[in-house]
Every structure is written in C-alpha cells, then in structure tokens.
C-alpha cells in the first residue's frame, strides 16, 4: 500500500486550504467507519430444535440445509422462532436445497407463515410419501420435488404458485394431486395431460374432505342423529 503526503505548498496555497483539508479528513474517517460497520454485519445463523435458519433484519427467518448432516424423520417447522437474542422471527421460506438428499425424511409440516419453497427444496426425498402445501405459499422453485420417487400424494391448499413451469417441479406423474375445488381446472390446465390424478378437495368443509371428488353412480341421503348423511354406491 503506497504512502501519500501532501506538500506544504499544496496545503494552504492553491489545492487545499486548512479548513477544506480538515473537512476532507473528516469525510475519509466517516467512510472508513461506515465501511467497517457494513463489513461487520455478517449474516446471522441460528440452530433451534435441530433446524438451521438464516435471520434477516425484517425479523423473518429462512430454513436452511444442515451444514454437516441431513434432516430425517418427521419434522414440524414452527411458524415463529425465538432466537438467542430474545427476538421472535417469523419463518417465511424454505431455502434452496433445504432438504436436498434427505432420503430418510418421512414427513414435513410446513407452517402457514411460509410463502416460498426454494429450488431443489425436497430434491431426493425418496422417503417422503405425502406433503401438504399451505395456502400461504405463492412460489415454488424449480426441481422442488425432483426424485421424490415415492411421493404418493400432494395437497395444495393454495392457488397455483408462481413457478417457471409446473413440469419443472418434478412431481411424479403417478402422484395423486389434490387441490381446492375452485382451482381444479386451473391445475389440470397447468399440469397437462401427463397427470391423470388431479382431484378437488375441500378440507375446511364438513364431510370426508380427504377423499377425491369422484362421480357418484347411485347417490343416497339419510337422516341420523339430527344430521343429513350422503353416501355413494
């Protein structure tokens, strides 16, 4: 690093006056302090109940992959987390490759605070057989469900999330896809003819909302215990 000196003739006569030179030095000191402060503000990570997050200044948290291991078993992600500084953060996203290669992950509960699932989020989760996408989710990354070879069913509680293309999600064509009744046709149009098992469901209404809506050949109505019951043969 070079040393710079100001000749006496340049300070006070011509290029710099004493007052302007002092202002210049103050400005340099302020720039150095600001730069040092910015460099000191490193990304903040925390591990809470075995889950690793990156925290933002807006009090939101993104779930990240583990650094030296893979997630496994049944995982329930909370809507909010309280960190070591006592601040409460809202979990709003699953980061890219969050569960990539977690082939012994058997179930995942996504909280309603989450709005996005990153690219490759569940890539290679061959132990996952079913998953529910909450209504809060608005975007899905490419290859989100790539190589989820045993994914039997996927429940969407939302409108079609923003995604580059539905085919890029990697959902197996053999999976049963259940969607809100009002968006059934939208999902069918988006997934195309390769997906034959897209059904409507209404989990918030009475009745067995977990079953796909299918044509009824012989409907019947009965009245028991003060309730109307419908059946189909």
PDB file of C-alpha atoms in Angstrom:
ATOM      1  CA  UNK A   1       0.000   0.000   0.000  1.00  0.00           C
ATOM      2  CA  UNK A   2       1.512   3.362  -1.052  1.00  0.00           C
ATOM      3  CA  UNK A   3       2.072   6.307   1.309  1.00  0.00           C
ATOM      4  CA  UNK A   4       0.766   9.666   0.245  1.00  0.00           C
ATOM      5  CA  UNK A   5       1.997  13.021   1.613  1.00  0.00           C
ATOM      6  CA  UNK A   6       0.744  16.459   0.896  1.00  0.00           C
ATOM      7  CA  UNK A   7       3.414  19.055   0.201  1.00  0.00           C
ATOM      8  CA  UNK A   8       3.267  22.170   2.272  1.00  0.00           C
ATOM      9  CA  UNK A   9       2.718  24.257  -0.775  1.00  0.00           C
ATOM     10  CA  UNK A  10      -0.388  22.305  -1.657  1.00  0.00           C
ATOM     11  CA  UNK A  11      -1.978  22.720   1.759  1.00  0.00           C
ATOM     12  CA  UNK A  12      -2.920  26.276   2.362  1.00  0.00           C
ATOM     13  CA  UNK A  13      -1.965  27.574  -1.073  1.00  0.00           C
ATOM     14  CA  UNK A  14      -3.896  26.533  -4.131  1.00  0.00           C
ATOM     15  CA  UNK A  15      -5.166  22.917  -3.947  1.00  0.00           C
ATOM     16  CA  UNK A  16      -6.279  22.731  -0.281  1.00  0.00           C
ATOM     17  CA  UNK A  17      -6.976  25.328   2.369  1.00  0.00           C
ATOM     18  CA  UNK A  18      -6.592  24.262   6.027  1.00  0.00           C
ATOM     19  CA  UNK A  19     -10.351  24.193   6.521  1.00  0.00           C
ATOM     20  CA  UNK A  20     -11.087  22.159   3.387  1.00  0.00           C
ATOM     21  CA  UNK A  21      -8.302  19.723   4.218  1.00  0.00           C
ATOM     22  CA  UNK A  22      -9.811  19.172   7.671  1.00  0.00           C
ATOM     23  CA  UNK A  23     -13.223  18.518   6.092  1.00  0.00           C
ATOM     24  CA  UNK A  24     -11.588  16.069   3.708  1.00  0.00           C
ATOM     25  CA  UNK A  25     -10.019  14.138   6.585  1.00  0.00           C
ATOM     26  CA  UNK A  26     -13.347  14.004   8.448  1.00  0.00           C
ATOM     27  CA  UNK A  27     -15.032  12.619   5.332  1.00  0.00           C
ATOM     28  CA  UNK A  28     -12.351   9.932   4.924  1.00  0.00           C
ATOM     29  CA  UNK A  29     -12.758   8.863   8.558  1.00  0.00           C
ATOM     30  CA  UNK A  30     -16.546   8.622   8.149  1.00  0.00           C
ATOM     31  CA  UNK A  31     -16.191   6.487   5.013  1.00  0.00           C
ATOM     32  CA  UNK A  32     -13.797   4.108   6.808  1.00  0.00           C
ATOM     33  CA  UNK A  33     -16.158   3.794   9.800  1.00  0.00           C
ATOM     34  CA  UNK A  34     -19.177   3.156   7.563  1.00  0.00           C
ATOM     35  CA  UNK A  35     -17.313   0.514   5.547  1.00  0.00           C
ATOM     36  CA  UNK A  36     -16.091  -1.238   8.697  1.00  0.00           C
ATOM     37  CA  UNK A  37     -19.617  -1.270  10.119  1.00  0.00           C
ATOM     38  CA  UNK A  38     -21.044  -2.768   6.932  1.00  0.00           C
ATOM     39  CA  UNK A  39     -18.361  -5.462   6.856  1.00  0.00           C
ATOM     40  CA  UNK A  40     -19.084  -6.310  10.483  1.00  0.00           C
ATOM     41  CA  UNK A  41     -22.762  -7.004   9.769  1.00  0.00           C
ATOM     42  CA  UNK A  42     -22.350 -10.623   8.760  1.00  0.00           C
ATOM     43  CA  UNK A  43     -25.223 -12.999   8.069  1.00  0.00           C
ATOM     44  CA  UNK A  44     -26.771 -14.311  11.274  1.00  0.00           C
ATOM     45  CA  UNK A  45     -27.455 -18.023  11.598  1.00  0.00           C
ATOM     46  CA  UNK A  46     -29.088 -19.992  14.403  1.00  0.00           C
ATOM     47  CA  UNK A  47     -29.942 -23.618  15.047  1.00  0.00           C
ATOM     48  CA  UNK A  48     -33.146 -24.083  17.035  1.00  0.00           C
ATOM     49  CA  UNK A  49     -34.560 -27.517  17.872  1.00  0.00           C
ATOM     50  CA  UNK A  50     -32.284 -29.069  15.281  1.00  0.00           C
ATOM     51  CA  UNK A  51     -33.388 -26.738  12.469  1.00  0.00           C
ATOM     52  CA  UNK A  52     -30.939 -24.255  10.934  1.00  0.00           C
ATOM     53  CA  UNK A  53     -32.093 -20.765   9.964  1.00  0.00           C
ATOM     54  CA  UNK A  54     -30.688 -17.592   8.492  1.00  0.00           C
ATOM     55  CA  UNK A  55     -32.192 -14.481  10.090  1.00  0.00           C
ATOM     56  CA  UNK A  56     -32.983 -11.147   8.454  1.00  0.00           C
ATOM     57  CA  UNK A  57     -33.264  -7.589   9.738  1.00  0.00           C
ATOM     58  CA  UNK A  58     -37.005  -7.732   8.974  1.00  0.00           C
ATOM     59  CA  UNK A  59     -37.478 -10.387  11.687  1.00  0.00           C
ATOM     60  CA  UNK A  60     -38.064 -13.163   9.172  1.00  0.00           C
ATOM     61  CA  UNK A  61     -36.242 -16.476   9.023  1.00  0.00           C
ATOM     62  CA  UNK A  62     -35.419 -18.862   6.186  1.00  0.00           C
ATOM     63  CA  UNK A  63     -34.934 -22.552   6.871  1.00  0.00           C
ATOM     64  CA  UNK A  64     -31.610 -23.846   5.508  1.00  0.00           C
ATOM     65  CA  UNK A  65     -29.926 -27.222   4.982  1.00  0.00           C
ATOM     66  CA  UNK A  66     -27.832 -28.613   7.801  1.00  0.00           C
ATOM     67  CA  UNK A  67     -24.119 -27.988   7.423  1.00  0.00           C
ATOM     68  CA  UNK A  68     -22.799 -31.411   8.432  1.00  0.00           C
ATOM     69  CA  UNK A  69     -25.795 -33.731   8.348  1.00  0.00           C
ATOM     70  CA  UNK A  70     -29.186 -34.353   6.729  1.00  0.00           C
ATOM     71  CA  UNK A  71     -32.651 -33.817   8.156  1.00  0.00           C
ATOM     72  CA  UNK A  72     -34.527 -37.036   8.887  1.00  0.00           C
ATOM     73  CA  UNK A  73     -37.705 -38.473  10.377  1.00  0.00           C
ATOM     74  CA  UNK A  74     -40.855 -36.442  10.988  1.00  0.00           C
ATOM     75  CA  UNK A  75     -40.198 -32.708  11.026  1.00  0.00           C
ATOM     76  CA  UNK A  76     -42.602 -29.987  12.157  1.00  0.00           C
ATOM     77  CA  UNK A  77     -41.416 -26.483  11.279  1.00  0.00           C
ATOM     78  CA  UNK A  78     -42.885 -23.774  13.559  1.00  0.00           C
ATOM     79  CA  UNK A  79     -44.423 -20.531  12.325  1.00  0.00           C
ATOM     80  CA  UNK A  80     -42.250 -18.487  14.680  1.00  0.00           C
ATOM     81  CA  UNK A  81     -38.929 -18.999  16.414  1.00  0.00           C
ATOM     82  CA  UNK A  82     -37.398 -17.212  19.393  1.00  0.00           C
ATOM     83  CA  UNK A  83     -33.675 -16.730  18.966  1.00  0.00           C
ATOM     84  CA  UNK A  84     -30.863 -16.389  21.473  1.00  0.00           C
ATOM     85  CA  UNK A  85     -31.185 -12.586  21.424  1.00  0.00           C
ATOM     86  CA  UNK A  86     -34.811 -12.905  22.570  1.00  0.00           C
ATOM     87  CA  UNK A  87     -36.185 -11.640  19.260  1.00  0.00           C
ATOM     88  CA  UNK A  88     -39.071 -13.565  17.646  1.00  0.00           C
ATOM     89  CA  UNK A  89     -38.745 -14.283  13.932  1.00  0.00           C
ATOM     90  CA  UNK A  90     -41.413 -15.488  11.508  1.00  0.00           C
ATOM     91  CA  UNK A  91     -40.416 -18.447   9.323  1.00  0.00           C
ATOM     92  CA  UNK A  92     -41.320 -17.320   5.802  1.00  0.00           C
ATOM     93  CA  UNK A  93     -39.292 -19.501   3.458  1.00  0.00           C
ATOM     94  CA  UNK A  94     -37.535 -22.808   2.902  1.00  0.00           C
ATOM     95  CA  UNK A  95     -34.229 -22.056   1.189  1.00  0.00           C
ATOM     96  CA  UNK A  96     -32.774 -23.648  -1.940  1.00  0.00           C
ATOM     97  CA  UNK A  97     -31.878 -27.339  -1.479  1.00  0.00           C
ATOM     98  CA  UNK A  98     -33.189 -27.181   2.078  1.00  0.00           C
ATOM     99  CA  UNK A  99     -33.924 -30.928   2.253  1.00  0.00           C
ATOM    100  CA  UNK A 100     -31.823 -31.987  -0.723  1.00  0.00           C
ATOM    101  CA  UNK A 101     -30.825 -35.625  -0.391  1.00  0.00           C
ATOM    102  CA  UNK A 102     -32.731 -36.174   2.858  1.00  0.00           C
ATOM    103  CA  UNK A 103     -33.811 -39.642   1.791  1.00  0.00           C
ATOM    104  CA  UNK A 104     -34.866 -40.663   5.308  1.00  0.00           C
ATOM    105  CA  UNK A 105     -37.174 -37.677   5.766  1.00  0.00           C
ATOM    106  CA  UNK A 106     -40.581 -39.287   6.283  1.00  0.00           C
ATOM    107  CA  UNK A 107     -42.862 -36.273   6.803  1.00  0.00           C
ATOM    108  CA  UNK A 108     -42.702 -32.484   6.852  1.00  0.00           C
ATOM    109  CA  UNK A 109     -45.180 -29.969   8.264  1.00  0.00           C
ATOM    110  CA  UNK A 110     -44.919 -26.608   6.502  1.00  0.00           C
ATOM    111  CA  UNK A 111     -46.298 -23.720   8.602  1.00  0.00           C
ATOM    112  CA  UNK A 112     -48.841 -21.273   7.191  1.00  0.00           C
ATOM    113  CA  UNK A 113     -46.283 -18.466   7.559  1.00  0.00           C
ATOM    114  CA  UNK A 114     -44.182 -19.839   4.683  1.00  0.00           C
ATOM    115  CA  UNK A 115     -44.615 -18.141   1.297  1.00  0.00           C
ATOM    116  CA  UNK A 116     -41.919 -19.806  -0.794  1.00  0.00           C
ATOM    117  CA  UNK A 117     -40.132 -23.123  -1.231  1.00  0.00           C
ATOM    118  CA  UNK A 118     -36.731 -22.819  -2.883  1.00  0.00           C
ATOM    119  CA  UNK A 119     -35.264 -24.647  -5.860  1.00  0.00           C
ATOM    120  CA  UNK A 120     -34.491 -28.291  -5.160  1.00  0.00           C
ATOM    121  CA  UNK A 121     -36.148 -27.937  -1.768  1.00  0.00           C
ATOM    122  CA  UNK A 122     -37.135 -31.620  -1.478  1.00  0.00           C
ATOM    123  CA  UNK A 123     -34.852 -33.000  -4.170  1.00  0.00           C
ATOM    124  CA  UNK A 124     -34.129 -36.666  -3.496  1.00  0.00           C
ATOM    125  CA  UNK A 125     -36.524 -37.051  -0.558  1.00  0.00           C
ATOM    126  CA  UNK A 126     -37.396 -40.614  -1.527  1.00  0.00           C
ATOM    127  CA  UNK A 127     -38.827 -41.385   1.919  1.00  0.00           C
ATOM    128  CA  UNK A 128     -41.498 -38.711   1.575  1.00  0.00           C
ATOM    129  CA  UNK A 129     -44.885 -40.195   0.645  1.00  0.00           C
ATOM    130  CA  UNK A 130     -47.220 -37.239   1.219  1.00  0.00           C
ATOM    131  CA  UNK A 131     -46.937 -33.474   1.637  1.00  0.00           C
ATOM    132  CA  UNK A 132     -49.327 -30.561   2.150  1.00  0.00           C
ATOM    133  CA  UNK A 133     -48.603 -27.122   0.680  1.00  0.00           C
ATOM    134  CA  UNK A 134     -50.358 -24.442   2.779  1.00  0.00           C
ATOM    135  CA  UNK A 135     -52.459 -21.643   1.279  1.00  0.00           C
ATOM    136  CA  UNK A 136     -49.767 -19.094   2.162  1.00  0.00           C
ATOM    137  CA  UNK A 137     -47.298 -20.463  -0.414  1.00  0.00           C
ATOM    138  CA  UNK A 138     -47.081 -18.295  -3.528  1.00  0.00           C
ATOM    139  CA  UNK A 139     -43.917 -19.571  -5.212  1.00  0.00           C
ATOM    140  CA  UNK A 140     -42.126 -22.864  -5.789  1.00  0.00           C
ATOM    141  CA  UNK A 141     -38.582 -23.275  -7.089  1.00  0.00           C
ATOM    142  CA  UNK A 142     -37.530 -25.497  -9.966  1.00  0.00           C
ATOM    143  CA  UNK A 143     -36.956 -29.171  -9.148  1.00  0.00           C
ATOM    144  CA  UNK A 144     -38.727 -28.646  -5.836  1.00  0.00           C
ATOM    145  CA  UNK A 145     -39.872 -32.297  -5.781  1.00  0.00           C
ATOM    146  CA  UNK A 146     -37.296 -33.832  -8.088  1.00  0.00           C
ATOM    147  CA  UNK A 147     -36.595 -37.509  -7.383  1.00  0.00           C
ATOM    148  CA  UNK A 148     -39.329 -37.753  -4.733  1.00  0.00           C
ATOM    149  CA  UNK A 149     -39.865 -41.206  -6.176  1.00  0.00           C
ATOM    150  CA  UNK A 150     -42.342 -42.402  -3.544  1.00  0.00           C
ATOM    151  CA  UNK A 151     -44.476 -39.279  -3.320  1.00  0.00           C
ATOM    152  CA  UNK A 152     -47.963 -40.774  -3.449  1.00  0.00           C
ATOM    153  CA  UNK A 153     -49.996 -37.621  -2.780  1.00  0.00           C
ATOM    154  CA  UNK A 154     -49.537 -33.885  -2.640  1.00  0.00           C
ATOM    155  CA  UNK A 155     -52.133 -31.494  -1.237  1.00  0.00           C
ATOM    156  CA  UNK A 156     -52.239 -27.922  -2.484  1.00  0.00           C
ATOM    157  CA  UNK A 157     -54.315 -25.578  -0.316  1.00  0.00           C
ATOM    158  CA  UNK A 158     -53.424 -22.589  -2.491  1.00  0.00           C
ATOM    159  CA  UNK A 159     -53.868 -21.200  -5.954  1.00  0.00           C
ATOM    160  CA  UNK A 160     -51.266 -22.358  -8.452  1.00  0.00           C
ATOM    161  CA  UNK A 161     -47.989 -20.992  -7.041  1.00  0.00           C
ATOM    162  CA  UNK A 162     -45.642 -18.982  -9.205  1.00  0.00           C
ATOM    163  CA  UNK A 163     -43.199 -21.361 -10.876  1.00  0.00           C
ATOM    164  CA  UNK A 164     -41.114 -21.399 -14.070  1.00  0.00           C
ATOM    165  CA  UNK A 165     -43.158 -24.348 -15.311  1.00  0.00           C
ATOM    166  CA  UNK A 166     -45.201 -26.961 -13.485  1.00  0.00           C
ATOM    167  CA  UNK A 167     -43.277 -29.739 -15.212  1.00  0.00           C
ATOM    168  CA  UNK A 168     -40.049 -28.381 -13.727  1.00  0.00           C
ATOM    169  CA  UNK A 169     -41.283 -29.154 -10.198  1.00  0.00           C
ATOM    170  CA  UNK A 170     -40.507 -32.840 -10.680  1.00  0.00           C
ATOM    171  CA  UNK A 171     -43.753 -34.168  -9.184  1.00  0.00           C
ATOM    172  CA  UNK A 172     -44.181 -37.821 -10.262  1.00  0.00           C
ATOM    173  CA  UNK A 173     -46.961 -38.275 -12.811  1.00  0.00           C
ATOM    174  CA  UNK A 174     -48.309 -41.129 -10.679  1.00  0.00           C
ATOM    175  CA  UNK A 175     -48.903 -38.870  -7.652  1.00  0.00           C
ATOM    176  CA  UNK A 176     -52.426 -38.026  -6.567  1.00  0.00           C
ATOM    177  CA  UNK A 177     -52.699 -34.232  -6.603  1.00  0.00           C
ATOM    178  CA  UNK A 178     -55.483 -32.701  -4.528  1.00  0.00           C
ATOM    179  CA  UNK A 179     -56.362 -29.049  -4.975  1.00  0.00           C
ATOM    180  CA  UNK A 180     -59.069 -26.577  -3.886  1.00  0.00           C
ATOM    181  CA  UNK A 181     -62.232 -27.147  -5.912  1.00  0.00           C
ATOM    182  CA  UNK A 182     -62.300 -23.585  -7.273  1.00  0.00           C
ATOM    183  CA  UNK A 183     -58.831 -24.048  -8.829  1.00  0.00           C
ATOM    184  CA  UNK A 184     -59.295 -27.593 -10.124  1.00  0.00           C
ATOM    185  CA  UNK A 185     -59.418 -26.694 -13.807  1.00  0.00           C
ATOM    186  CA  UNK A 186     -56.506 -24.261 -13.460  1.00  0.00           C
ATOM    187  CA  UNK A 187     -54.338 -27.022 -12.019  1.00  0.00           C
ATOM    188  CA  UNK A 188     -55.408 -29.502 -14.694  1.00  0.00           C
ATOM    189  CA  UNK A 189     -54.550 -26.994 -17.416  1.00  0.00           C
ATOM    190  CA  UNK A 190     -51.188 -26.210 -15.827  1.00  0.00           C
ATOM    191  CA  UNK A 191     -50.111 -29.817 -15.257  1.00  0.00           C
ATOM    192  CA  UNK A 192     -51.309 -31.053 -18.628  1.00  0.00           C
ATOM    193  CA  UNK A 193     -52.372 -34.464 -19.857  1.00  0.00           C
ATOM    194  CA  UNK A 194     -49.450 -36.364 -18.329  1.00  0.00           C
ATOM    195  CA  UNK A 195     -51.050 -36.008 -14.895  1.00  0.00           C
ATOM    196  CA  UNK A 196     -54.176 -38.165 -14.629  1.00  0.00           C
ATOM    197  CA  UNK A 197     -54.834 -37.971 -10.875  1.00  0.00           C
ATOM    198  CA  UNK A 198     -55.761 -34.378 -10.105  1.00  0.00           C
ATOM    199  CA  UNK A 199     -58.802 -34.081  -7.843  1.00  0.00           C
ATOM    200  CA  UNK A 200     -60.698 -31.418  -5.932  1.00  0.00           C
ATOM    201  CA  UNK A 201     -60.918 -31.429  -2.155  1.00  0.00           C
ATOM    202  CA  UNK A 202     -62.412 -29.147   0.473  1.00  0.00           C
ATOM    203  CA  UNK A 203     -60.660 -29.778   3.795  1.00  0.00           C
ATOM    204  CA  UNK A 204     -62.354 -26.826   5.515  1.00  0.00           C
ATOM    205  CA  UNK A 205     -65.885 -28.080   4.897  1.00  0.00           C
ATOM    206  CA  UNK A 206     -67.762 -30.848   6.656  1.00  0.00           C
ATOM    207  CA  UNK A 207     -67.536 -34.345   5.291  1.00  0.00           C
ATOM    208  CA  UNK A 208     -64.633 -36.511   4.278  1.00  0.00           C
ATOM    209  CA  UNK A 209     -62.629 -33.833   2.514  1.00  0.00           C
ATOM    210  CA  UNK A 210     -59.557 -36.038   2.223  1.00  0.00           C
ATOM    211  CA  UNK A 211     -61.136 -38.137  -0.497  1.00  0.00           C
ATOM    212  CA  UNK A 212     -61.013 -37.078  -4.145  1.00  0.00           C
ATOM    213  CA  UNK A 213     -64.217 -35.833  -5.747  1.00  0.00           C
ATOM    214  CA  UNK A 214     -65.383 -38.667  -7.999  1.00  0.00           C
ATOM    215  CA  UNK A 215     -68.564 -39.286  -9.991  1.00  0.00           C
ATOM    216  CA  UNK A 216     -71.342 -40.956  -7.994  1.00  0.00           C
ATOM    217  CA  UNK A 217     -73.341 -43.673  -9.736  1.00  0.00           C
ATOM    218  CA  UNK A 218     -76.036 -44.157  -7.060  1.00  0.00           C
ATOM    219  CA  UNK A 219     -76.296 -41.326  -4.523  1.00  0.00           C
ATOM    220  CA  UNK A 220     -78.420 -41.720  -1.392  1.00  0.00           C
ATOM    221  CA  UNK A 221     -79.428 -39.463   1.506  1.00  0.00           C
ATOM    222  CA  UNK A 222     -80.255 -40.490   5.069  1.00  0.00           C
ATOM    223  CA  UNK A 223     -81.022 -38.686   8.322  1.00  0.00           C
ATOM    224  CA  UNK A 224     -79.327 -39.848  11.504  1.00  0.00           C
ATOM    225  CA  UNK A 225     -78.719 -38.176  14.875  1.00  0.00           C
ATOM    226  CA  UNK A 226     -80.003 -34.856  13.622  1.00  0.00           C
ATOM    227  CA  UNK A 227     -77.705 -34.823  10.600  1.00  0.00           C
ATOM    228  CA  UNK A 228     -78.136 -35.431   6.903  1.00  0.00           C
ATOM    229  CA  UNK A 229     -75.726 -38.049   5.584  1.00  0.00           C
ATOM    230  CA  UNK A 230     -74.811 -38.632   1.972  1.00  0.00           C
ATOM    231  CA  UNK A 231     -73.444 -41.833   0.562  1.00  0.00           C
ATOM    232  CA  UNK A 232     -72.462 -43.112  -2.814  1.00  0.00           C
ATOM    233  CA  UNK A 233     -72.506 -46.587  -4.273  1.00  0.00           C
TER     234      UNK A 233
END
